Amino acid sequence: MAADDPTAAGLDELTARFEATIAANERIEPRDWMPDGYRQTLIRQIAQHAHSEIIGMQPEANWITRAPSLLRKAILLAKVQDEAGHGLYLYAAAETLGVSRAELFELLHSRKQKYSSIFNYPTLTWADVGAIGWLVDGAAITNQVPLCRCSYGPYARAMIRICKEESFHQRQGFDILYRLSHGTPAQHEMAQDAVNRWWWPSLMMFGPPDDQSPHTAQSMAWGIKRFTNDELRQKFVDMIVPQAAVLGLTLPDPQLRWNPERGHYDFGPIDWSEFYRVIGGGGPCNEQRLRHRIEAYTAGAWVREAAAAYAAKHGQRTAA
Amino acid sequence: MAADDPTAAGLDELTARFEATIAANERIEPRDWMPDGYRQTLIRQIAQHAHSEIIGMQPEANWITRAPSLLRKAILLAKVQDEAGHGLYLYAAAETLGVSRAELFELLHSRKQKYSSIFNYPTLTWADVGAIGWLVDGAAITNQVPLCRCSYGPYARAMIRICKEESFHQRQGFDILYRLSHGTPAQHEMAQDAVNRWWWPSLMMFGPPDDQSPHTAQSMAWGIKRFTNDELRQKFVDMIVPQAAVLGLTLPDPQLRWNPERGHYDFGPIDWSEFYRVIGGGGPCNEQRLRHRIEAYTAGAWVREAAAAYAAKHGQRTAA
Amino acid sequence: MTTDPLLFTYTLRLGDDALILAQRLSEWASRAPEIEEDIALTNIALDLLGQARVLLDYAGKVEGAGRDEDDLAYLRTEPEFLNVHLVEQENGDFAHTIARQLFFSTYQLALYEELISSKDDVLAGVAAKGVKEAAYHRDHAQQWTLRLGDGTEESHRRMQAAVDRFWPFTPELFESDEVTRALAARGIGVDPSVLRPRWEQAIDDVLREATLRKPELIWASYGGRRGVHTECFGYLLAEMQYLHRLHPDASW
Amino acid sequence: MTTDPLLFTYTLRLGDDALILAQRLSEWASRAPEIEEDIALTNIALDLLGQARVLLDYAGKVEGAGRDEDDLAYLRTEPEFLNVHLVEQENGDFAHTIARQLFFSTYQLALYEELISSKDDVLAGVAAKGVKEAAYHRDHAQQWTLRLGDGTEESHRRMQAAVDRFWPFTPELFESDEVTRALAARGIGVDPSVLRPRWEQAIDDVLREATLRKPELIWASYGGRRGVHTECFGYLLAEMQYLHRLHPDASW
């Protein structure tokens, strides 16, 4: 879209230069020419990531007013604020590819772009805030750390900032669960119940298995992705299992065990029908999350209009 | 308004017949001729009474969802329902005088008609529900029982139905306070605090002292009013003081004592500046009550329009 | 301690449905679009609360652990409530409240029509009284569904949105499990799956007459019968139980 | 047990103002009109919550009865909270939230500017840090007051309605009583009545520039400093305290 209209010869040269940059593990910047597929893939991925930050505020915001201590309330408020900030970085990164925040919102609200399906599950107890921090942010970090080396510069730089904050979040989630697990019996039960509910959805956050993920090869060739879905999922499981032991909580998978030959934890089969159902709109909160988002955005329209009108008026007056 | 346009001679005769009816303690009915002042006085009084029932739902509805037992919740729900019913009777009685419910709502919402100032105080604790039942409904009954003999038939008949239900309400309020007063120390304190806050406003419900109530004489001559404000206030005090002793609660008036010569309880001076301030819009909830009312009415406009449209359409279809 | 755990669970489910819907309806008091509706909504809330009180009282007796209706209403935690998700959903606008009521009362009427012949005297008694109440609630909701669906353009749009919104919460009404099947086999309870055809027929008829589109089912909300609720429920419980819990040693 | 009851009361008042306004502002999370405002409102809430934590912690120490910040936030009942009515009022629309913030932060900034020279090190410390925070909050609210007041016709109408709505809650900010007078005399606290001229001037200027009408004062709401609140406050407390109270023996 933002590209020139090069001759066929010019196009070959541009492509070669683009591929050389990728091959050299250097960064593509907004001013650089890039193939349209690369651009579209990045827009889709960054937008989905940005939307996930914005929608992802909801399940946690659900517990801010009810947080059981002031310290926890402050930490949770700061976390939800970070998510809004991540959304901003990411929409800004997407804008460098020639698509505006307003357009992306429109695509989110009309269901033409997605957000991470994990946020279509409800936060039913305070322990869910812990489970989201530990498991969901844990999975997010596993996904995102390699993105800090993504071939597209603005995205990679946004991810570096985001990953720093996410690792705080994961530690805070762990800390919440640790306190619950070592607290009263009711608190322990709350923690275990939350982990039981969030474990499998967290594993699904890495996307479908490699043999059902047709775009992975291209994304890896472009340096957008560095590992396959299954590789990342395995990294995550290997990270989480020992942490669960420290927490004193079990993971709801009887087939989970150390495999000394592979040097990894084996785990049971994932219910991919649930994954596709939730992606397709059949999660417990799909409707609710999007409705909440659209209602908030719609209710704020007059505020945005007022800000625009004031800016226009103010400009005029200064000019006059 | 609904009256004919009689000649001067005819007017004399009508006036004489009207006054004879009043003198005979018989009822004026909607079909009867009546002086315009009589009609206007009644409209104002019945409308204010109807508005009070409708606005009066708010302070009690405030505790339905938080009622501390299911039995209390049911009783309170039923009471608030009764108030809506009383509102209906009274608007219907006013309509017999040639003014529609919609017109009366408009007068309420534009502050051209008033409701009882007592509802401009907040219900801060569950005990306030008891205090309203005991004191506010007690004062209302004292006011209303004589209205069952009001010279205007539809109003008198509405009052007979209302008074029956109000006496239930007063007993229930007493019962709430009795349980609180004889409950835990925190409950007792809650009850005493509520009585402290509601006592003086209840006394003000009877209106200004007789020497500042210029319309009383005319209303009594017309058989609308049967007792003066001060007479009713004294009746109320005489009824309440012994009940307070049974409740084990004190009334916040150090000058309150039995006067054997008068055969009544003496009580301290009322702060009429507060009365006039609250009437004039300066009570803690004037703004809130009217805003709540107008918001509910406005939010329901589309529902009323739909019902009207459906009725019109349905009529057409039946006709076709 | 529990003398009949299945009956206890079953009775709680019925009682919680009634209690929680009564709680939601009572939020309308002083906020209805006309006085007549303030009266009607309060009336429905009162009927349901009355049913809830008998059912929770009975559940406490069946359990045999000395819990009364207030212990069960005020001192259980969220996962101990067994109502369907439909009844806990927020009121929304008047159309939403009507759609929720239409779906629930049509179901409850069919349920009580069957439960009337329960071998359990208390449940049969609740049903015998409740069948008249549910019929009135259903009629009220039907009439408003017609008026709003076939009223103005705005009311049609709002009513359709409300029907769409609550549609995914209706399959849970008919969910059958070991509890309902066992009690149905004993002639005490009703397996709600048998009520579905009657419900579908009635709802189809009303929607059609109201010029409303029957929604497609994209997803269905389940979990209430096992104590797993939706995010709005915690707020409802906090409001309902706060005062009672604040004074643990008090009677009211 | 209380070593300095006046200081305890005074510190609680400051702490409760900050705590309750933080609670109200945090209701906005995920609901703001744009992402930047989600960040800004959360930021203000965080600043206020931070102030509240220091103040409540200190109040507990002054009291000397072993209560910590959480005991004071979660285990006091409504009449024990000493915040002004302004901060407990419901959020309303964005204009309402901005008007409430403008009134409060303009007051708090003036207060902290004085409190900075308190002889009490903790209060002086809160003020020293808080003065920068309050200045930012005030600027944020001022900018939005200008944009909304002098934006569109709709935003002007909404902003004026918001200013009118909260105006009666502003005199309470400057209420002086034996507590404030005694602490002011000891060089520890500020008698808020001295802040009023500065506040009036600042607010007058903003309203004028925002093309808004300064409301007439028809009534004024008082009572918060003595623990008498408005009807909306009980709901806020129930939501805030429910979970903590549900687990009396837990730590989090």
Coordinates of C-alpha atoms in Angstrom, one line a residue, chain B residues 121-282:
Chain B
Y121 CA -33.7 12.4 53.6
P122 CA -31.5 9.4 52.9
T123 CA -31.9 5.8 54.1
L124 CA -28.4 5.2 55.4
T125 CA -28.9 1.9 57.2
W126 CA -31.3 -1.0 57.3
A127 CA -32.8 0.6 60.5
D128 CA -34.0 3.5 58.4
V129 CA -36.4 1.2 56.8
G130 CA -37.8 0.5 60.3
A131 CA -37.8 4.2 61.2
I132 CA -39.7 5.1 58.0
G133 CA -42.3 2.5 58.7
W134 CA -42.7 3.5 62.3
L135 CA -42.4 7.3 62.2
V136 CA -43.0 8.3 58.6
D137 CA -45.9 5.9 58.0
G138 CA -47.1 6.7 61.5
A139 CA -47.3 10.4 60.7
A140 CA -48.8 9.6 57.3
I141 CA -51.6 7.6 59.0
T142 CA -52.3 10.3 61.5
N143 CA -52.6 12.7 58.6
Q144 CA -54.6 10.4 56.4
V145 CA -57.2 8.8 58.7
P146 CA -59.2 12.0 58.8
L147 CA -58.9 12.2 55.0
C148 CA -61.1 9.0 54.8
R149 CA -63.9 11.5 55.7
C150 CA -62.8 14.1 53.2
S151 CA -65.7 15.8 51.4
Y152 CA -64.4 14.7 48.0
G153 CA -65.7 11.2 47.4
P154 CA -62.9 9.7 45.1
Y155 CA -60.2 11.0 47.4
A156 CA -62.0 9.7 50.6
R157 CA -62.4 6.3 49.1
A158 CA -58.8 6.1 47.9
M159 CA -57.7 7.0 51.5
I160 CA -59.8 4.3 53.0
R161 CA -57.9 1.6 51.0
I162 CA -54.6 3.3 51.6
C163 CA -55.0 3.7 55.3
K164 CA -55.7 0.0 55.8
E165 CA -52.3 -0.8 54.1
E166 CA -50.5 1.9 55.9
S167 CA -51.3 0.6 59.3
F168 CA -49.7 -2.7 58.3
H169 CA -46.6 -0.8 57.2
Q170 CA -46.4 1.1 60.5
R171 CA -46.6 -2.2 62.4
Q172 CA -43.9 -3.7 60.3
G173 CA -41.6 -0.7 60.8
F174 CA -42.2 -1.0 64.5
D175 CA -41.4 -4.7 64.3
I176 CA -38.1 -4.1 62.5
L177 CA -37.0 -1.6 65.1
Y178 CA -38.1 -3.8 68.0
R179 CA -35.9 -6.6 66.7
L180 CA -33.0 -4.3 66.2
S181 CA -33.4 -2.6 69.5
H182 CA -33.5 -5.9 71.3
G183 CA -30.7 -7.4 69.1
T184 CA -27.0 -7.0 69.3
P185 CA -25.4 -3.8 70.5
A186 CA -24.6 -2.8 66.9
Q187 CA -28.2 -3.4 65.9
H188 CA -29.5 -1.4 68.9
E189 CA -27.2 1.5 68.0
M190 CA -28.4 1.4 64.4
A191 CA -32.0 1.6 65.5
Q192 CA -31.3 4.5 67.9
D193 CA -29.4 6.4 65.2
A194 CA -32.2 6.0 62.7
V195 CA -34.8 7.3 65.2
N196 CA -32.5 10.2 66.0
R197 CA -32.4 11.2 62.3
W198 CA -36.0 10.6 61.5
W199 CA -37.8 12.1 64.5
W200 CA -37.7 15.8 63.8
P201 CA -38.4 15.4 60.0
S202 CA -41.4 13.3 60.9
L203 CA -42.8 16.0 63.1
M204 CA -42.4 18.4 60.2
M205 CA -44.5 16.2 58.0
F206 CA -47.6 17.8 59.4
G207 CA -46.7 21.1 57.9
P208 CA -46.0 24.5 59.4
P209 CA -47.6 25.6 62.7
D210 CA -51.2 26.7 62.5
D211 CA -50.4 30.4 62.7
Q212 CA -48.3 30.0 59.6
S213 CA -50.7 27.9 57.6
P214 CA -53.1 30.3 55.9
H215 CA -55.0 27.7 53.8
T216 CA -56.0 25.6 56.8
A217 CA -59.2 27.5 57.5
Q218 CA -60.5 27.3 54.0
S219 CA -59.6 23.6 53.7
M220 CA -61.4 22.9 56.9
A221 CA -64.4 24.8 55.8
W222 CA -64.5 22.7 52.6
G223 CA -64.3 19.5 54.6
I224 CA -61.0 18.6 53.0
K225 CA -59.1 19.0 56.2
R226 CA -60.6 17.9 59.5
F227 CA -57.8 18.9 62.0
T228 CA -55.2 21.6 62.0
N229 CA -51.5 20.8 61.5
D230 CA -50.7 21.3 65.2
E231 CA -53.6 19.1 66.3
L232 CA -52.4 16.3 64.1
R233 CA -48.8 16.7 65.2
Q234 CA -49.9 16.4 68.8
K235 CA -51.9 13.3 68.1
F236 CA -48.8 11.8 66.5
V237 CA -46.5 12.6 69.4
D238 CA -49.0 11.2 71.9
M239 CA -49.2 8.0 69.9
I240 CA -45.4 7.6 69.4
V241 CA -44.0 8.4 72.8
P242 CA -45.4 5.3 74.5
Q243 CA -44.4 3.1 71.5
A244 CA -40.8 4.4 71.8
A245 CA -40.8 3.2 75.4
V246 CA -41.9 -0.3 74.3
L247 CA -39.2 -0.2 71.7
G248 CA -36.6 0.7 74.2
L249 CA -35.5 3.6 72.2
T250 CA -35.3 7.3 73.1
L251 CA -36.6 10.2 71.1
P252 CA -34.0 13.0 70.5
D253 CA -35.9 15.8 72.4
P254 CA -34.9 16.6 76.0
Q255 CA -38.0 18.7 76.4
L256 CA -40.3 15.8 75.7
R257 CA -42.5 15.0 78.7
W258 CA -46.0 14.3 79.8
N259 CA -48.1 17.3 80.7
P260 CA -50.9 16.2 82.9
E261 CA -52.7 19.5 82.7
R262 CA -52.9 19.4 78.9
G263 CA -53.3 15.6 78.8
H264 CA -50.7 15.6 76.1
Y265 CA -47.0 15.3 75.7
D266 CA -45.1 18.6 75.5
F267 CA -42.2 18.7 73.0
G268 CA -39.4 21.0 72.1
P269 CA -39.4 23.6 69.4
I270 CA -39.2 22.5 65.8
D271 CA -36.4 24.0 63.6
W272 CA -38.7 25.5 61.0
S273 CA -35.8 26.9 59.1
E274 CA -34.8 23.4 58.2
F275 CA -38.3 22.6 57.1
Y276 CA -38.4 25.6 54.7
R277 CA -34.8 24.9 53.5
V278 CA -35.7 21.3 52.6
I279 CA -39.0 22.3 51.0
G280 CA -37.1 24.8 49.0
G281 CA -34.7 22.2 47.5
G282 CA -32.1 22.2 50.2

